[in-house]
Coordinates of C-alpha atoms in Angstrom, one line a residue:
Chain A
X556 CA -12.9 -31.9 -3.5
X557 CA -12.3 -28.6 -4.6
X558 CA -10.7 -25.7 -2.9
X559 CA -11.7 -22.0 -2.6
X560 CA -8.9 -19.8 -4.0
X561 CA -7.3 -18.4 -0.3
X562 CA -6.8 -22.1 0.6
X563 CA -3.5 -22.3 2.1
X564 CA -1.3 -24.8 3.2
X565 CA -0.7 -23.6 7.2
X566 CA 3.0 -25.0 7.1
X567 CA 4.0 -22.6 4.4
X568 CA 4.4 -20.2 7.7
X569 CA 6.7 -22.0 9.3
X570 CA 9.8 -19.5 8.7
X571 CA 11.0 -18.8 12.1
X572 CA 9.8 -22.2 13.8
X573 CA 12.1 -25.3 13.9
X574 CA 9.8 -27.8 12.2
X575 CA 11.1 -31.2 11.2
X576 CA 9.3 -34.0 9.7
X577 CA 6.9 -34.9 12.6
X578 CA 4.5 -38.0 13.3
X579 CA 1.7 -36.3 13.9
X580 CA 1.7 -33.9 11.4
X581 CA -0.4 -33.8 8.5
X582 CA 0.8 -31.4 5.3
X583 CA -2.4 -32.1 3.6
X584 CA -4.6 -30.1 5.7
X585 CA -5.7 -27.0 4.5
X586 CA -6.9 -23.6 6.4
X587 CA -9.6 -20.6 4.2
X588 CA -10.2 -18.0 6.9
X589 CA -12.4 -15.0 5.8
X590 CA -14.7 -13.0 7.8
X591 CA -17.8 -9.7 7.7
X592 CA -19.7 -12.4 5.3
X593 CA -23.0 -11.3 7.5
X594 CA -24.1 -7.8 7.3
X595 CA -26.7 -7.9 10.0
X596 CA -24.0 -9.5 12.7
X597 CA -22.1 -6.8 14.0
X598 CA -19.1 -9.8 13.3
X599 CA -18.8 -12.6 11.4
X600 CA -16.9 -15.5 10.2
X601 CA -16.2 -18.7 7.8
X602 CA -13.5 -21.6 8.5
X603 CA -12.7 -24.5 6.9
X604 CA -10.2 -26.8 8.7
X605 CA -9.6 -29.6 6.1
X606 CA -13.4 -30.6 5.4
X607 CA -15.1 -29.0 8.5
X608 CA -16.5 -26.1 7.4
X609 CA -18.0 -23.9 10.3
X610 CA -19.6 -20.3 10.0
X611 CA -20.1 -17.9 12.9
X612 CA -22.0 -14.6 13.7
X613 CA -21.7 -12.5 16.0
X614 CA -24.5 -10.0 17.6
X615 CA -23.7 -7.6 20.4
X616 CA -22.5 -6.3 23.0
X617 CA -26.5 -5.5 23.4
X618 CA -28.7 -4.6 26.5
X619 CA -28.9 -7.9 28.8
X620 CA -32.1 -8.8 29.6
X621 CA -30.6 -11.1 32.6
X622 CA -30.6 -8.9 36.0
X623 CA -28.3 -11.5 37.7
X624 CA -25.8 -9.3 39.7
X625 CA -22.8 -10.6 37.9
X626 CA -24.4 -9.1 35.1
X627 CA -24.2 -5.5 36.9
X628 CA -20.1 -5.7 36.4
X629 CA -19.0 -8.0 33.1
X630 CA -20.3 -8.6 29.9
X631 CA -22.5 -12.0 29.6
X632 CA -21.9 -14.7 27.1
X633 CA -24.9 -16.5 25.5
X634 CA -23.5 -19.5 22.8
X635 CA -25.5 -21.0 20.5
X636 CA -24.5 -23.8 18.3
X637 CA -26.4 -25.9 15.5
X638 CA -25.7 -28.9 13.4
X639 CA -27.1 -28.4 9.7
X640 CA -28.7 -32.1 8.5
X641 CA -26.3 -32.9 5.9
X642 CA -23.2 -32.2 8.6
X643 CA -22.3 -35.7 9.3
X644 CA -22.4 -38.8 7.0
X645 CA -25.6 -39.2 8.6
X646 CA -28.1 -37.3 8.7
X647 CA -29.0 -35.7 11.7
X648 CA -32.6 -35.2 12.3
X649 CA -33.3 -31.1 13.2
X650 CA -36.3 -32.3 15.4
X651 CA -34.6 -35.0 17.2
X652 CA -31.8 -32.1 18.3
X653 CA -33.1 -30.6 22.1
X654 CA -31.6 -27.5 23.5
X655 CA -31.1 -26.3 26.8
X656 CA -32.0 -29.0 29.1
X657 CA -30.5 -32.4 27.5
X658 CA -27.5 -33.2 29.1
X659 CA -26.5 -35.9 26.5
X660 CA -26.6 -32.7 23.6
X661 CA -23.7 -32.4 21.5
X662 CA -24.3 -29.4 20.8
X663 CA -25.0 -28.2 24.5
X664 CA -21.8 -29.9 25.0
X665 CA -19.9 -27.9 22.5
X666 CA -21.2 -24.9 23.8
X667 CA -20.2 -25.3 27.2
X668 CA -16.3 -25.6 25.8
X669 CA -16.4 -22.8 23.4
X670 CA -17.5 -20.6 26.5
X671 CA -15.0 -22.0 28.6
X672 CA -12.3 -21.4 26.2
X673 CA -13.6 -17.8 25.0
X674 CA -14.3 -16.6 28.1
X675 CA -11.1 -15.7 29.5
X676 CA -10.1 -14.1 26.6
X677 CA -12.5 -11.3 26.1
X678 CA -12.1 -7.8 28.3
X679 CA -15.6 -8.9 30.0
X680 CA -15.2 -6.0 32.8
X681 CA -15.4 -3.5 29.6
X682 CA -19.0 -4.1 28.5
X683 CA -21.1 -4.4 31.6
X684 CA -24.8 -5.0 31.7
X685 CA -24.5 -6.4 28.2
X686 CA -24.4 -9.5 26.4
X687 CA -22.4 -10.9 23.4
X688 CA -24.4 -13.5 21.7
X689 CA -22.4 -16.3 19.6
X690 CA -24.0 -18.3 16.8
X691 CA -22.5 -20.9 15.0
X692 CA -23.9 -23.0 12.7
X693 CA -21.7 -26.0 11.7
X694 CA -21.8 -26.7 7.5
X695 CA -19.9 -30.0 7.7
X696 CA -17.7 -31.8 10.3
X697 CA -15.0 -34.2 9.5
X698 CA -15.1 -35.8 13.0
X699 CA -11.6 -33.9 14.1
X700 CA -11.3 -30.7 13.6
X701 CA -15.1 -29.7 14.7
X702 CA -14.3 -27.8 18.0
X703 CA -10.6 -26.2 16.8
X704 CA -12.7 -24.9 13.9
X705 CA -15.3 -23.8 16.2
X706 CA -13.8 -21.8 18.7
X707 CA -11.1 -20.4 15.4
X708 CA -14.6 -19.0 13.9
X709 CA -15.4 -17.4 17.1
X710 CA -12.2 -15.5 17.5
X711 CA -12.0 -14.2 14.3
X712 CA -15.5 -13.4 14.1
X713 CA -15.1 -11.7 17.7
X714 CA -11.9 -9.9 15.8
X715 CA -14.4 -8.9 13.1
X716 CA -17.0 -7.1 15.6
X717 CA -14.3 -5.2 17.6
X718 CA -14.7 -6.8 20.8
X719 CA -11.9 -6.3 23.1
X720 CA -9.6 -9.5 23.1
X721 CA -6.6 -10.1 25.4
X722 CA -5.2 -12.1 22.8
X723 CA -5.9 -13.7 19.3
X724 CA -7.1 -17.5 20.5
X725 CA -6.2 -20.0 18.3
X726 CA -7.4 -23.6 18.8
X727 CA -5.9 -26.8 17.1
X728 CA -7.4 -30.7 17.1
X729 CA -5.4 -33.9 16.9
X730 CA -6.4 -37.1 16.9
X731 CA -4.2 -40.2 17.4
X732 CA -5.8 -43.5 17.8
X733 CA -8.8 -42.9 18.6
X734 CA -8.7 -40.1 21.2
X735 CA -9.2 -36.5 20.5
X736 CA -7.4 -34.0 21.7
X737 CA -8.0 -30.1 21.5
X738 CA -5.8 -27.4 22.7
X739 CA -6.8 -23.6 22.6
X740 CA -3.9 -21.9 23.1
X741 CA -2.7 -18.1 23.3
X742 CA 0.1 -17.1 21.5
X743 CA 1.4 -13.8 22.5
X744 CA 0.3 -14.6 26.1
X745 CA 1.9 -18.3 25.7
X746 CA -1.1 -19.4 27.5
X747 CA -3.4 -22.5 27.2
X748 CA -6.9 -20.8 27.5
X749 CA -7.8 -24.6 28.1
X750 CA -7.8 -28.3 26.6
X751 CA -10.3 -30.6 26.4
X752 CA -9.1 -34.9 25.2
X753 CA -11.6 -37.1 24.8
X754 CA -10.1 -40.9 24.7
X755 CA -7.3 -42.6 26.3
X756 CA -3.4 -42.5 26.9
X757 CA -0.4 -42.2 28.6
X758 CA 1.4 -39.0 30.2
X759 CA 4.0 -39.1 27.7
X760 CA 2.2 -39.3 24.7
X761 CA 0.2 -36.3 26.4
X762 CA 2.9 -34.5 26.6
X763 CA 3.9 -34.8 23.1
X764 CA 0.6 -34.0 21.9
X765 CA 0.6 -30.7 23.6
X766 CA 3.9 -30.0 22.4
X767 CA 2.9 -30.4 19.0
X768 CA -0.3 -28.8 19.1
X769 CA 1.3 -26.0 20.7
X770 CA 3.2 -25.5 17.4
X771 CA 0.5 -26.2 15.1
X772 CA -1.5 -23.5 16.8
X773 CA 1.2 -20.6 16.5
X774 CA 1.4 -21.6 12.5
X775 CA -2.6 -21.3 12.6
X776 CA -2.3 -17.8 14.4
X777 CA 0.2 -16.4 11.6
X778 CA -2.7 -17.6 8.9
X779 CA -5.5 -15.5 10.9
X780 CA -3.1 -12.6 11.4
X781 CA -2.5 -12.7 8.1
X782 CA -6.8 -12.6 6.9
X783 CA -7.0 -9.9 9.5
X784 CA -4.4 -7.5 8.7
X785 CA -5.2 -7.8 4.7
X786 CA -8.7 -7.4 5.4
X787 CA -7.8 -4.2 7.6
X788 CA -6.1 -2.9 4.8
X789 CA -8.8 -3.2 2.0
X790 CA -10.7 -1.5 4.7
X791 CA -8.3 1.4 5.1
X792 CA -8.7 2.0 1.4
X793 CA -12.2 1.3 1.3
X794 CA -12.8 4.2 4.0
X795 CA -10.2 6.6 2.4
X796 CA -7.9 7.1 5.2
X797 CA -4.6 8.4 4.3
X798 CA -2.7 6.1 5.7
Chain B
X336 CA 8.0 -18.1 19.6
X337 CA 8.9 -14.5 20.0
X338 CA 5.9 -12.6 20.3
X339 CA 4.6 -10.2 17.5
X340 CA 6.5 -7.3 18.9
X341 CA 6.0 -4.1 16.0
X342 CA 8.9 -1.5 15.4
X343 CA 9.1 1.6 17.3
X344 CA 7.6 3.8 15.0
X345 CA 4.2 2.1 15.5
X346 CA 2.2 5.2 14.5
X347 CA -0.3 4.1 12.0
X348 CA 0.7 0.4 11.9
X349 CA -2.0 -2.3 11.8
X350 CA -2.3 -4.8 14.1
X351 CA -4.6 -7.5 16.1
X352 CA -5.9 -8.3 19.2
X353 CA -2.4 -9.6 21.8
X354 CA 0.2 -7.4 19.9
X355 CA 2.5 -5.8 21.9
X356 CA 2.6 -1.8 21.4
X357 CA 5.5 -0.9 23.4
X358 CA 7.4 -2.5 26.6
X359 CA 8.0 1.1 28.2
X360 CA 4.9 1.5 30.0
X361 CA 6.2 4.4 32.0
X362 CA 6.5 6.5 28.9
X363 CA 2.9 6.2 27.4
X364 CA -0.2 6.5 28.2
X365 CA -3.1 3.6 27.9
X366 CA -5.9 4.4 25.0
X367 CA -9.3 3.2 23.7
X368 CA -8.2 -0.1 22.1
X369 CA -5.3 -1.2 24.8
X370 CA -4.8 -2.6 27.6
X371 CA -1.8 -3.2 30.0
X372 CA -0.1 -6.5 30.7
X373 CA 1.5 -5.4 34.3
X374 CA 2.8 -8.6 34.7
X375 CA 5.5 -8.3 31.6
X376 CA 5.0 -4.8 31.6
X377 CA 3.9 -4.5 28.3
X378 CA 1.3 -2.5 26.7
X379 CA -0.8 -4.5 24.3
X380 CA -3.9 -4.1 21.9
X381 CA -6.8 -5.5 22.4
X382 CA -8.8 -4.9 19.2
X383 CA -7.7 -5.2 15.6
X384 CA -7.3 -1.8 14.0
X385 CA -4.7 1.1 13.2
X386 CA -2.8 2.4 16.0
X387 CA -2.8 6.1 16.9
X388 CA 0.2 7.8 18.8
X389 CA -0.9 11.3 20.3
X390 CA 2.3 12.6 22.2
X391 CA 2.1 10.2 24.9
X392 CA -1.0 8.6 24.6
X393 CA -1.4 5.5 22.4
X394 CA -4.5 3.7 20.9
X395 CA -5.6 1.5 18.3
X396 CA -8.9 2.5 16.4
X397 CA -11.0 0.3 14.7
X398 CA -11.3 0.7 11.0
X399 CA -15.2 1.0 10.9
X400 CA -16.4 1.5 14.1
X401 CA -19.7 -0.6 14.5
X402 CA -21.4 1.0 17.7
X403 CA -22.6 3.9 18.5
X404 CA -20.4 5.6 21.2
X405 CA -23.1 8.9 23.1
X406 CA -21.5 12.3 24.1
X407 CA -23.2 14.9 25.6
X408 CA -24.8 17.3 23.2
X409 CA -25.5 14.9 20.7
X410 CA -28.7 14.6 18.6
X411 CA -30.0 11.4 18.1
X412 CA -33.1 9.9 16.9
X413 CA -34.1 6.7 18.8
X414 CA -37.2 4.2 18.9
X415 CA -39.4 3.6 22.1
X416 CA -39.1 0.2 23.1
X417 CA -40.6 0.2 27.0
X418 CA -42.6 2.4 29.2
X419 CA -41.4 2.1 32.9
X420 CA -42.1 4.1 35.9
X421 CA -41.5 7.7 35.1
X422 CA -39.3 6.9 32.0
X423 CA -39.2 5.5 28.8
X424 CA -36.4 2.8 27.6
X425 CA -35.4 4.1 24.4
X426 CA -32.9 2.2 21.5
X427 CA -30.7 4.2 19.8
X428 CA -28.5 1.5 17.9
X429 CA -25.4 1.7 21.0
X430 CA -24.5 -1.2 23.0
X431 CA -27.0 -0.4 25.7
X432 CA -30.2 1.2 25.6
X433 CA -31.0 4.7 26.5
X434 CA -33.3 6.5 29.2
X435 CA -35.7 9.2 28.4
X436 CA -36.7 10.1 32.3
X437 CA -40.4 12.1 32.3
X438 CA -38.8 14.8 33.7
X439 CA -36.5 15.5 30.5
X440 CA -39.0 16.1 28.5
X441 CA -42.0 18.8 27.7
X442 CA -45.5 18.0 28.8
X443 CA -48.7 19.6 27.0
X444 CA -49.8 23.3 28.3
X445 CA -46.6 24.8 28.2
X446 CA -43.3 24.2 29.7
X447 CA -43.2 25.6 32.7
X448 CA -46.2 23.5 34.0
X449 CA -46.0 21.8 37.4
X450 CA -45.7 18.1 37.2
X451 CA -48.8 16.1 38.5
X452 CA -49.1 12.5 39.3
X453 CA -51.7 11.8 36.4
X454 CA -48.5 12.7 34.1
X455 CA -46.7 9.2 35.1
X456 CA -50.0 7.2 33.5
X457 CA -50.7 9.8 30.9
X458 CA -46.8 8.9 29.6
X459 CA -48.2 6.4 26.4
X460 CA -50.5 9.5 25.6
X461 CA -47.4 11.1 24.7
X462 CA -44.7 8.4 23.5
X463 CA -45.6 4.5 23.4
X464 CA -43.9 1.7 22.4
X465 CA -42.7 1.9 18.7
X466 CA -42.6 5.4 18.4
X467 CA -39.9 7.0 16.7
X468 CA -38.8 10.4 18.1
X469 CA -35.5 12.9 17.9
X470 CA -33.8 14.1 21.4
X471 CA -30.4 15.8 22.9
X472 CA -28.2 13.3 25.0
X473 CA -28.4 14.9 28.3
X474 CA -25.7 13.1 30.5
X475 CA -24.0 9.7 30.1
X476 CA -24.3 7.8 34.0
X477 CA -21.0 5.4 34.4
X478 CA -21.7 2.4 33.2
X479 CA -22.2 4.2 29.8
X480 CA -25.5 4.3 30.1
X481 CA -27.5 7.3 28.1
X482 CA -30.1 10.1 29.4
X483 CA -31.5 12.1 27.0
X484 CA -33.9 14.7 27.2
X485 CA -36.3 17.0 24.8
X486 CA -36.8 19.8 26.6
X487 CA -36.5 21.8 23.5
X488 CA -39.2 22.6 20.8
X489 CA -37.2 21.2 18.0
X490 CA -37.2 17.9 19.4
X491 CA -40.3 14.9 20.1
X492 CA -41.9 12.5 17.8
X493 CA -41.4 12.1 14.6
X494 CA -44.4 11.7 12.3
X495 CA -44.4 11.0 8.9
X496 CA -40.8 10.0 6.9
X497 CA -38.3 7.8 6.1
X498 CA -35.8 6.5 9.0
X499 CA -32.3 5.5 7.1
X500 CA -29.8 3.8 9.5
X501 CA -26.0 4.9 8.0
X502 CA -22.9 4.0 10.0
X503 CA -22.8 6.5 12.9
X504 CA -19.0 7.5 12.3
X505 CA -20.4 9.0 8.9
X506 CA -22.3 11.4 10.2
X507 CA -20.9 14.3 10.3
X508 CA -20.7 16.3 14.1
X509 CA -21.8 20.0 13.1
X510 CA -23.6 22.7 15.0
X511 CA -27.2 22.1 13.5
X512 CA -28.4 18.7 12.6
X513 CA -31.6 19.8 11.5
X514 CA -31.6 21.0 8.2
X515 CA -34.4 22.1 5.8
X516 CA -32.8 21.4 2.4
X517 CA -33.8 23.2 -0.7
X518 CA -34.7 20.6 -3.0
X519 CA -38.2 20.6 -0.7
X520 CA -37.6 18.1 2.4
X521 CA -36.8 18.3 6.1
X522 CA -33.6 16.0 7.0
X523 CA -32.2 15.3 10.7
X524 CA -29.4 13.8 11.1
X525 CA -28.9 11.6 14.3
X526 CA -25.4 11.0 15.4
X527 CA -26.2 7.4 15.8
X528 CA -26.6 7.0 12.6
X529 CA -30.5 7.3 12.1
X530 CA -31.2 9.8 9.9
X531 CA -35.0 10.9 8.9
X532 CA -36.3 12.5 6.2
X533 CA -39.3 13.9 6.2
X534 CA -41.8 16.3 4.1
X535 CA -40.5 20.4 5.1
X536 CA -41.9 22.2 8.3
X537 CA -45.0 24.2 7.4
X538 CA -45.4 27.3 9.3
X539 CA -49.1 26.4 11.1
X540 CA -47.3 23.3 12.7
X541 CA -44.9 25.3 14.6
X542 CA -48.1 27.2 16.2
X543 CA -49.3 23.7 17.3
X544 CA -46.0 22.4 18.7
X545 CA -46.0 26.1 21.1
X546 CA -48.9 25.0 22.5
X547 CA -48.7 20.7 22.3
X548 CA -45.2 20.8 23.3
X549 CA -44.2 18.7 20.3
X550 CA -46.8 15.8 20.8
X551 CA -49.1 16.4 17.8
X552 CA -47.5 15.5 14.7
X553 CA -48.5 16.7 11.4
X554 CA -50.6 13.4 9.6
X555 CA -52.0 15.5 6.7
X556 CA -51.6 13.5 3.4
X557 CA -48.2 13.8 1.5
X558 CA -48.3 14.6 -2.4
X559 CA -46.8 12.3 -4.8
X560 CA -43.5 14.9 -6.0
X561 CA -42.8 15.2 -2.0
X562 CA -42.4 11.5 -1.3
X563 CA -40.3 11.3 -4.6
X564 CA -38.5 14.0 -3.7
X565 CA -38.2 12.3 0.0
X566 CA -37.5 8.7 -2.0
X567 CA -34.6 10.5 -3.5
X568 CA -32.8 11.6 -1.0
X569 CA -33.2 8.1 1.2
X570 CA -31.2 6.8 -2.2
X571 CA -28.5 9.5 -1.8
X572 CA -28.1 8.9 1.7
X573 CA -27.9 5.3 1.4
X574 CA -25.1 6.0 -1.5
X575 CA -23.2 8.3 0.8
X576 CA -23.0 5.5 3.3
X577 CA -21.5 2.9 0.8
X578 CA -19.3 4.9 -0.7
X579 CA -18.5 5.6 3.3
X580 CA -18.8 9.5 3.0
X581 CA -19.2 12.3 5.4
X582 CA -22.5 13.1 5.5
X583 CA -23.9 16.5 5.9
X584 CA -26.3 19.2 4.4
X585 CA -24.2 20.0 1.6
X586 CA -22.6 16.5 0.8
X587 CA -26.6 15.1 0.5
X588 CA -27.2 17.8 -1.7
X589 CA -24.0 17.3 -4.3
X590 CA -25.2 13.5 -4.3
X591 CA -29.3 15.2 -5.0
X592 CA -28.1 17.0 -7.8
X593 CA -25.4 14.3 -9.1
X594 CA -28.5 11.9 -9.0
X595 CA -31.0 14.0 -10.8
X596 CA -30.2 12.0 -14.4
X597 CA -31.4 9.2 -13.0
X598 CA -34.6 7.6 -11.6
X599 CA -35.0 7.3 -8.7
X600 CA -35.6 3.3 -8.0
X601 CA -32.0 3.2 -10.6
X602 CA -29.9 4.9 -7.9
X603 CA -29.5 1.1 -5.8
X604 CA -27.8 -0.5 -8.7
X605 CA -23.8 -0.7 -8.0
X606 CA -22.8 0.3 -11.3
X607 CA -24.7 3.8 -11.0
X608 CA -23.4 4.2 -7.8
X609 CA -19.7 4.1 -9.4
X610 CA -20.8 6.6 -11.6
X611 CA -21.8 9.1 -9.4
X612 CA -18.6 8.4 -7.6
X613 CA -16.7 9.4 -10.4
X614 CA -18.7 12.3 -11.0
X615 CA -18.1 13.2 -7.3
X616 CA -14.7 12.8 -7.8
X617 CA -14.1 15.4 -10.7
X618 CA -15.8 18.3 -9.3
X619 CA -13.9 17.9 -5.7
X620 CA -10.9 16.9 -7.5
X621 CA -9.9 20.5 -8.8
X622 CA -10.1 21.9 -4.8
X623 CA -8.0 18.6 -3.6
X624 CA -5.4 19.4 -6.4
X625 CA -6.5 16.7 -8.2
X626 CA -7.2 13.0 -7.9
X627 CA -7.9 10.0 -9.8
X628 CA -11.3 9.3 -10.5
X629 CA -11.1 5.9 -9.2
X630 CA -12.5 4.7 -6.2
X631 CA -9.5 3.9 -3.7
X632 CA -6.8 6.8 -3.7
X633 CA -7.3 7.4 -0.7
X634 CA -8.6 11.0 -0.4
X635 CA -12.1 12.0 0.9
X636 CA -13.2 14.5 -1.5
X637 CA -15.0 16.1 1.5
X638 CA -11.9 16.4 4.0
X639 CA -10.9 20.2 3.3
X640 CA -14.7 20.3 4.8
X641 CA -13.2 18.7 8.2
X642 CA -10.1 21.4 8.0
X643 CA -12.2 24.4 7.8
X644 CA -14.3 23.3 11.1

């Protein structure tokens, strides 16, 4: 399959980082990051973690219309999240696909994680009485990297639309036998926003996963520092600052 | 990992959301864009941008600045989107909508008339929903909300014209906004970035707005060389915006007269737009010493404008 031009191999970072040959790694996956590809969303985003390919706008903050009293002090978050047809290997059915009240949804599903992991990231206390809505629609998903990708499209996308961050999140998937495990993790805080494993295995093996996915995560947050800062400085030029 | 601390001399450096500014919080002050980690007593930034050391005070500024941000004073042109009781629920393109309270703005007979209760259910006699009208930001209430007010003549509805939306930090904060431009049009510019162009001000409408107080709008029928003339500049604007220049009376007016070999539905196409750029370029080039006549060095041709103010 052919790969866009920016493609980059994630390990290529790895300057300051003692990385060995690991079991778990995998040198063939590739990371494009680029973002303001929607000019109506005030931010917006387009990942591709090996073959998931995810794309996420971002509208807001904008008047609430919810007059629950939390919504008097913080900013509200209201996640949306849709699965094209030709996502999977088989086709999913747009009309079989409920919202809101089916508990079984994938897609509800997904959304309650990528709240939970945004949420304590963002300066909510700075945008009260507003809402930041987040819509991602999912191109293709490779069956492990769907939520890393996710939640990676959300940050930079949030990045994109100058919403306060307390840190850039960075998420990372890896499955071993089986069982999926996702970490979303802050670097310059060193804190695990949270961490979600679907499957089965022991502590130790547990352990190792987060230690590994801990490092994959700070070599994905060099690749979007990297995307951000060179897109900050096309914009610089583009807006004639002397700088 | 060591964390993405930057050099001491931060002043202009880019950087994103989590990076560490300074660890002497004692020293500086907290700016737009920051935010203080008090447990290791570091100073970070919470938004990807430049940052931007003032004496003491450090913050980090976004490149393009999406939203709108109100400050008293301001003119800004904003769309009716709810009547409630004794105000209307205005958007102005900001992160939260604005108030217009009944008591902010003029009522018909005069502006000294005493307020009645048939006023509160006369209000979508005046503005209903959808309408488009100009008004002063009054006062900003603490949660950032905006009051605005049209107590003066020169503001109200808006009739007929073209609304362009341009980003807000583009237009330029002078002392009039309204300005009647000599190529034949009326243009007010809204510091939120809505800017409306309209046919000019005839002198029998300003006898009506005395005695309407601003709520009878001119709707006689506009001739054809008008609404091109009207057309033209909604291009000129629109190219001011992409090439992201001030805009102002006498910027829209280099871009008019840059624009006039061309037709007018030809002024959208890139490569024409680059042309006038150029153009632009050369003639501000001789009072900025000189620049290149391509697009990115750097140098507004318009910023020995921003020196003078």
């Amino acid at each position: 399959m052919e790969q866009p031009d920016e493609c980059f191999d994630a390990l290529q970072f790895a300057v300051d980082l003692d990385i060995s040959e690991k079991k778990f790694s995998n040198t063939d996956e590739k990371v494009y990051i680029s973002k303001s590809l929607i000019n109506q969303a005030n931010g917006s985003s387009y990942i591709e973690l090996a073959s998931t390919k995810v794309t996420c706008a971002i509208y807001g903050p904008r008047e609430t219309s919810s007059t629950s009293d939390e919504s008097y002090s913080k900013c509200l978050l209201e996640t949306s999240i849709k699965f094209s047809p030709f996502a999977r290997s088989h086709r999913i059915d747009p009309r079989l696909i409920q919202y809101d009240n089916d508990e079984d949804c994938e897609e509800s599903e997904l959304c309650s994680r990528l709240e939970e992991a945004l949420l304590p990231c963002i300066l909510l206390h700075k945008y009260p009485k507003s809402q930041i809505d987040i819509i991602i629609d999912i191109i293709e998903d490779d069956g492990q990297h769907l939520l890393s990708a996710i939640i990676l499209s959300a940050t930079v996308a949030l990045i994109d639309a100058c919403i306060e961050l307390y840190d850039t999140v960075v998420a990372k998937s890896l499955k071993k036998n089986n069982s999926l495990f996702t970490l979303c993790y802050m670097p310059n805080l060193a804190q695990v926003s949270c961490l979600f494993f679907d499957g089965e295995t022991t502590l130790k093996e547990l352990d190792d996963l987060t230690d590994e996915a801990v490092k994959q995560c700070q070599l994905l947050h060099k690749a979007i520092c990297k995307v951000v800062i060179n897109d900050l400085k096309s914009a610089v030029v583009l807006n004639r600052k002397a700088i | 990992m060591a964390s993405s601390i930057i050099d001491p001399s931060i002043q202009k450096q880019l950087v994103v959301p989590g990076t560490i500014l300074t660890n002497d919080t004692s020293n500086f002050m907290r700016g737009h864009g920051t935010y203080s980690d008090t447990t290791r007593n570091h100073l970070k930034a919470s938004i990807a941008g430049v940052v931007n050391k003032v004496d003491r005070l450090l913050c980090v500024e976004p490149i393009e600045n999406t939203r709108y941000l109100g400050e008293v004073g301001h003119v800004v042109i904003g769309r009716v989107l709810k009547v409630d009781q004794s105000r209307w629920v205005v958007d102005i393109q900001s992160r939260l909508d604005a108030y217009l309270p009944l008591a902010s703005v003029n009522l018909p007979g005069g502006e000294n008339r005493r307020r009645i209760e048939d006023d509160e259910r006369n209000m979508r006699q005046y503005l209903k929903e959808g309408d488009l009208f100009s008004a002063e930001i009054q006062q900003i209430y603490q949660d950032g909300t905006l009051a605005l007010q049209t107590r003066n003549l020169r503001y109200g509805k808006l009739g007929e014209g073209i609304l362009v939306h341009v980003r807000s930090s583009l237009v330029k904060r002078t002392k009039n906004h309204f300005h009647s431009l000599p190529c034949g049009a009326s243009v007010i510019r809204g510091c939120n970035g809505s800017i409306w162009i309209c046919p000019p001000a005839s002198t029998s409408s300003d006898t009506n707005s005395v005695d309407t107080g601003g709520y009878v709008k001119n709707i006689e029928s506009v001739s054809i060389d008008v609404r091109k003339t009207i057309v033209r500049l909604s291009n000129c604007i629109r190219i001011l915006n992409q090439l992201g220049l001030q805009i102002f009376d006498t910027s829209i007016m280099d871009i008019y007269e840059l624009s006039s070999d061309y037709e007018i539905d030809d002024l959208i196409q890139p490569k024409i737009i680059q042309t006038i750029s150029k153009h632009l370029q050369q003639q501000k080039g001789i009072i900025n010493g000189g620049g290149e006549v391509s697009g990115g060095n750097g140098v507004d041709p318009y910023s020995h404008h921003m020196k003078e103010e």
